[in-house]
Amino acid sequence: MADKPSRALVIYGDGHAPLLSPSHAHLNSFASRASCGFLSLRTPPPTESEDDRVVRELAQLLDAYDFYTARNGQHEEADAYANPKESSILTVSQRFNGLRAAIITACPNVRSFARELGFSVLKIDELIMQNDPFEKHPQELPEELTSKLLKLLGFAGGKVLEKSEFDLVILHIRTSEKSKDLKEKMVDGTGVDWLNMLIGGIMQATQPGLDIASRLHFSIILSYGTVSASQDSCSFILNSGTETNSSLSFLRPCQSYNMKGGKILDGIRRHHPMLIAQWQEGVTRRDMAMEFSFKEFKERGGNLAILADRFLHEVAFKLWKAPKYGA
């Protein structure tokens, strides 16, 4: 545990996981120093638009799934113990002891939903390319965006400033974004290569030994986007026979990725979880994973899986904004 509260940066690449390759050196380097694992998601409804999927999965990541289902009139999809009449939610600041949180995205639906949760919402083009977008090559954007992201958290020149605008900043990037704004197009929809360059810039600015390294809690989350039930090759169950065989299931305690509030959840998708890697110098435990991939995380990651809903609570704990959850 750090002797001072951390400040957190989360990069969430929606739909980026299928595009990973061994050539993404910066992502692999980050995984080699990080603590790696999975975030489990609920099974999607039978019919769902791509825009709805994006917000629904983000809602789970921000522990606002029941609010999302009530808001959309999908009470049958809510967790069994949830109050179906619950149509409001405390703001992120109210839930987490005054947490100042921002989401940066080019997705209008995400912006709208995040505002309802009390997040400050920024558009990517508010941070970069204030001039003519043709003046800069897309490969220059990661360097510019890196400094702006860190500045929002009160980091500059490898130093920790006394004050910061936010405690938590989430950068949300979609691979399928169809923005009409040229500036946003040059960021969203660029795939993992662009994201890999951004990660490289952040790692360069937060090298071990710099003051910033011990105060920045850095998470990278990559999801698979839309998947079908037949695409079950990425199962994160270590012993699927024990899970599915009713005569053996009593031998295996219910896993944390399948529970919330002490109650077992129905409809947890046991394949294609979100991939997550987290690092903070002197705080996170380094595991044996050497590559940012599903196979590597399953075989050598240190965390296996937790419910996606618990992610925000775990980060808030590192920021001294929430009590510890679990072991």
XYZ file of C-alpha atoms in Angstrom:
327
model
C 0.000 0.000 0.000
C 1.352 3.440 -0.939
C 1.981 6.046 1.759
C 0.009 8.632 -0.240
C -3.186 8.360 -2.298
C -2.618 7.417 -5.910
C -4.089 9.030 -9.004
C -5.471 6.692 -11.623
C -5.344 6.517 -15.401
C -7.474 3.901 -17.162
C -7.245 3.219 -20.884
C -10.224 1.197 -22.056
C -9.963 -0.167 -25.592
C -13.440 -1.372 -26.535
C -13.152 -4.141 -29.135
C -9.342 -4.060 -29.234
C -8.587 -7.499 -27.746
C -9.103 -9.501 -30.993
C -6.553 -7.265 -32.734
C -3.655 -7.952 -30.364
C -0.464 -9.398 -31.828
C 3.100 -10.140 -30.647
C 4.242 -7.072 -32.617
C 2.643 -4.716 -30.071
C 5.843 -4.339 -28.090
C 4.722 -1.590 -25.707
C 1.571 -3.431 -24.658
C 3.615 -6.581 -24.116
C 6.217 -4.667 -22.133
C 3.504 -3.207 -19.933
C 2.025 -6.664 -19.308
C 5.475 -7.935 -18.293
C 5.680 -5.429 -15.435
C 1.976 -5.479 -14.516
C -0.510 -7.596 -12.622
C -2.742 -9.254 -15.226
C -6.124 -10.966 -15.296
C -9.724 -10.849 -16.483
C -12.955 -8.973 -15.809
C -16.057 -11.107 -16.321
C -19.125 -9.756 -18.109
C -22.778 -10.711 -18.200
C -24.279 -12.545 -21.157
C -25.753 -9.979 -23.574
C -29.479 -9.878 -24.394
C -30.610 -11.788 -27.520
C -30.926 -8.638 -29.611
C -28.700 -5.659 -29.000
C -27.317 -2.863 -31.140
C -23.596 -2.135 -31.180
C -24.151 1.215 -29.464
C -26.171 -0.464 -26.703
C -23.460 -3.087 -26.208
C -20.804 -0.410 -25.786
C -22.745 1.367 -23.039
C -23.895 -1.864 -21.356
C -20.339 -3.173 -20.990
C -19.093 0.196 -19.772
C -21.946 0.236 -17.233
C -20.606 -3.002 -15.776
C -17.094 -1.587 -15.610
C -18.440 1.419 -13.678
C -20.685 -0.716 -11.421
C -23.822 0.868 -12.861
C -25.363 -2.176 -14.543
C -28.619 -2.154 -12.582
C -29.014 1.567 -13.182
C -28.418 0.978 -16.900
C -31.022 -1.795 -17.153
C -33.607 0.220 -15.183
C -32.869 3.290 -17.286
C -33.484 1.306 -20.479
C -36.527 -0.546 -19.155
C -34.700 -3.892 -19.185
C -35.712 -4.993 -15.699
C -35.560 -8.662 -16.667
C -31.829 -8.240 -17.358
C -31.035 -6.731 -13.946
C -29.354 -8.764 -11.224
C -31.836 -10.932 -9.348
C -31.408 -9.100 -6.036
C -31.668 -5.601 -7.551
C -34.656 -3.349 -6.933
C -36.435 -3.072 -10.312
C -37.776 0.347 -9.303
C -34.270 1.713 -8.876
C -33.952 4.281 -11.642
C -31.410 6.627 -10.065
C -27.863 6.282 -8.844
C -25.539 8.273 -6.641
C -22.883 10.198 -8.524
C -19.376 8.789 -8.651
C -18.299 11.534 -6.245
C -21.029 10.589 -3.762
C -20.239 6.894 -4.020
C -16.502 7.274 -3.565
C -15.771 9.946 -0.998
C -15.525 12.969 -3.270
C -13.754 11.209 -6.149
C -13.118 13.602 -9.051
C -13.450 11.481 -12.172
C -13.427 12.201 -15.902
C -14.142 10.155 -19.019
C -12.642 11.084 -22.375
C -14.473 9.610 -25.353
C -15.636 10.257 -28.890
C -18.809 8.203 -28.405
C -21.966 10.333 -27.859
C -23.844 7.542 -26.045
C -20.962 7.034 -23.636
C -20.749 10.768 -22.988
C -24.454 10.914 -22.151
C -24.326 7.888 -19.851
C -21.170 9.055 -18.069
C -22.737 12.429 -17.303
C -25.648 10.648 -15.628
C -23.123 8.915 -13.365
C -21.532 12.226 -12.388
C -18.361 11.984 -14.475
C -16.838 15.045 -16.045
C -16.925 14.335 -19.774
C -14.268 15.502 -22.213
C -14.066 15.032 -25.965
C -10.762 13.858 -27.349
C -10.477 16.882 -29.609
C -10.647 19.121 -26.530
C -7.244 17.751 -25.533
C -5.414 17.440 -28.827
C -5.061 19.116 -32.176
C -6.471 22.520 -31.347
C -5.327 23.687 -34.763
C -5.953 22.291 -38.229
C -5.998 18.457 -37.913
C -4.040 18.149 -41.149
C -1.067 19.896 -39.537
C -0.133 16.770 -37.600
C 0.360 13.159 -38.541
C -1.744 10.651 -36.539
C 1.467 9.128 -35.160
C 2.185 12.424 -33.395
C -1.079 12.288 -31.458
C -0.045 9.724 -28.807
C 2.806 11.945 -27.575
C 0.539 14.979 -27.315
C -2.272 13.012 -25.701
C 0.105 11.438 -23.167
C 1.149 14.782 -21.728
C -2.452 16.030 -21.618
C -3.710 12.903 -19.836
C -0.979 13.084 -17.212
C -1.501 16.807 -16.739
C -5.177 16.213 -15.890
C -3.932 14.015 -13.040
C -1.387 16.545 -11.813
C 1.740 14.997 -13.351
C 4.274 16.956 -15.380
C 7.900 16.323 -16.289
C 7.978 13.140 -14.246
C 7.002 15.119 -11.143
C 3.888 15.000 -8.982
C 2.201 18.386 -8.687
C 0.559 19.282 -5.401
C -2.869 19.702 -6.982
C -4.658 17.926 -9.804
C -7.869 18.503 -11.707
C -8.943 14.860 -11.373
C -8.212 11.792 -9.258
C -9.299 9.381 -11.999
C -9.211 9.733 -15.785
C -10.672 7.095 -18.121
C -9.805 7.207 -21.826
C -12.435 5.271 -23.786
C -11.515 4.260 -27.347
C -13.627 2.246 -29.781
C -12.334 0.380 -32.802
C -15.635 0.827 -34.636
C -16.230 4.511 -33.967
C -17.872 6.193 -36.963
C -17.387 9.786 -35.894
C -17.934 12.485 -38.483
C -15.401 14.666 -36.704
C -12.036 14.297 -38.438
C -10.079 14.877 -35.244
C -11.944 12.088 -33.479
C -11.727 9.792 -36.499
C -7.947 10.027 -36.359
C -8.004 8.665 -32.798
C -10.940 6.263 -32.687
C -10.993 3.447 -35.194
C -7.210 3.423 -35.514
C -6.787 0.003 -33.910
C -4.226 -1.407 -31.543
C -1.187 0.005 -33.381
C -2.118 3.541 -32.370
C -2.996 2.395 -28.854
C 0.351 0.616 -28.630
C 2.145 3.886 -29.414
C 0.137 5.697 -26.745
C 1.079 3.080 -24.146
C 4.721 3.460 -25.126
C 4.545 7.198 -24.508
C 2.965 6.778 -21.094
C 5.522 4.145 -20.077
C 8.330 6.468 -21.151
C 6.883 9.265 -19.008
C 6.404 7.006 -15.975
C 9.667 5.080 -15.848
C 10.504 3.381 -12.540
C 12.440 5.758 -10.328
C 10.516 8.866 -11.348
C 8.247 10.408 -8.714
C 5.230 9.845 -10.918
C 5.752 6.060 -11.080
C 4.871 5.507 -7.431
C 1.774 7.722 -7.544
C 0.164 6.750 -10.860
C -2.062 3.674 -10.811
C -2.264 2.697 -14.478
C -4.807 0.226 -15.872
C -5.204 -1.024 -19.434
C -8.459 -2.818 -20.259
C -9.156 -4.370 -23.658
C -12.483 -5.985 -24.529
C -13.572 -8.244 -27.383
C -16.586 -6.237 -28.504
C -19.435 -8.225 -30.023
C -18.984 -12.001 -29.808
C -21.377 -14.876 -30.446
C -22.140 -17.836 -28.208
C -20.358 -20.106 -30.689
C -17.119 -18.154 -30.250
C -16.266 -19.757 -26.924
C -12.574 -20.417 -27.557
C -11.551 -17.743 -25.024
C -12.951 -19.451 -21.936
C -11.329 -18.287 -18.712
C -12.570 -21.294 -16.699
C -9.530 -23.319 -15.649
C -11.490 -26.549 -15.190
C -14.653 -26.316 -17.249
C -15.576 -29.921 -16.425
C -15.916 -29.086 -12.741
C -18.002 -26.010 -13.599
C -20.492 -27.833 -15.813
C -20.693 -31.266 -14.165
C -23.420 -30.984 -11.525
C -22.024 -33.941 -9.559
C -18.669 -32.189 -9.193
C -19.751 -28.559 -8.912
C -20.208 -28.770 -5.127
C -16.465 -29.420 -4.811
C -15.658 -25.993 -6.230
C -16.690 -22.890 -4.264
C -18.498 -20.160 -6.166
C -15.913 -17.874 -7.717
C -15.797 -14.106 -7.163
C -16.375 -13.353 -10.854
C -19.800 -14.962 -10.416
C -20.907 -13.046 -7.308
C -21.935 -9.571 -6.245
C -22.933 -8.381 -2.799
C -22.555 -11.922 -1.489
C -25.128 -13.270 -3.947
C -24.599 -15.559 -6.924
C -25.360 -13.945 -10.277
C -27.042 -15.668 -13.187
C -25.980 -15.136 -16.769
C -22.248 -14.529 -16.386
C -20.475 -15.030 -19.707
C -17.651 -17.496 -19.189
C -15.789 -16.636 -22.359
C -14.276 -13.497 -23.906
C -13.800 -11.515 -20.690
C -12.144 -8.123 -20.631
C -8.350 -8.349 -20.419
C -6.879 -6.153 -17.685
C -3.313 -5.270 -16.714
C -2.495 -2.881 -13.848
C 0.765 -1.346 -12.702
C 2.009 1.036 -10.052
C 5.601 0.999 -8.886
C 5.929 -0.443 -5.401
C 2.211 -1.235 -5.152
C 1.048 -3.828 -7.681
C 2.406 -7.362 -7.669
C 4.204 -8.374 -10.826
C 3.192 -11.779 -12.165
C 4.698 -14.101 -14.777
C 2.803 -12.785 -17.831
C 5.124 -11.505 -20.543
C 2.625 -10.711 -23.300
C -0.696 -8.865 -23.478
C -2.883 -11.752 -24.641
C -5.712 -13.952 -23.431
C -3.568 -17.102 -23.484
C -0.732 -15.490 -21.533
C -3.046 -13.998 -18.904
C -4.810 -17.326 -18.394
C -1.599 -19.330 -18.089
C 0.675 -16.857 -16.272
C -1.460 -13.974 -15.009
C -1.730 -13.440 -11.275
C -5.395 -12.495 -10.905
C -7.521 -14.848 -13.035
C -10.999 -13.204 -12.990
C -13.174 -10.856 -10.959
C -16.562 -9.404 -11.826
C -16.204 -6.281 -13.975
C -18.446 -4.439 -11.501
C -15.672 -4.611 -8.880
C -13.098 -2.798 -11.007
C -14.032 0.762 -10.039
C -14.087 -0.167 -6.348
C -10.589 -1.647 -6.583
C -9.264 1.506 -8.238
C -11.033 3.748 -5.710
C -9.297 1.832 -2.921
C -5.901 2.697 -4.410
C -6.985 6.351 -4.414
C -8.010 6.151 -0.738
C -11.636 6.686 -1.764
C -13.101 3.294 -0.819
C -12.471 0.461 1.663
C -10.746 -2.697 0.505
C -13.020 -5.272 -1.110
C -12.159 -8.954 -0.752
C -8.754 -10.422 0.033
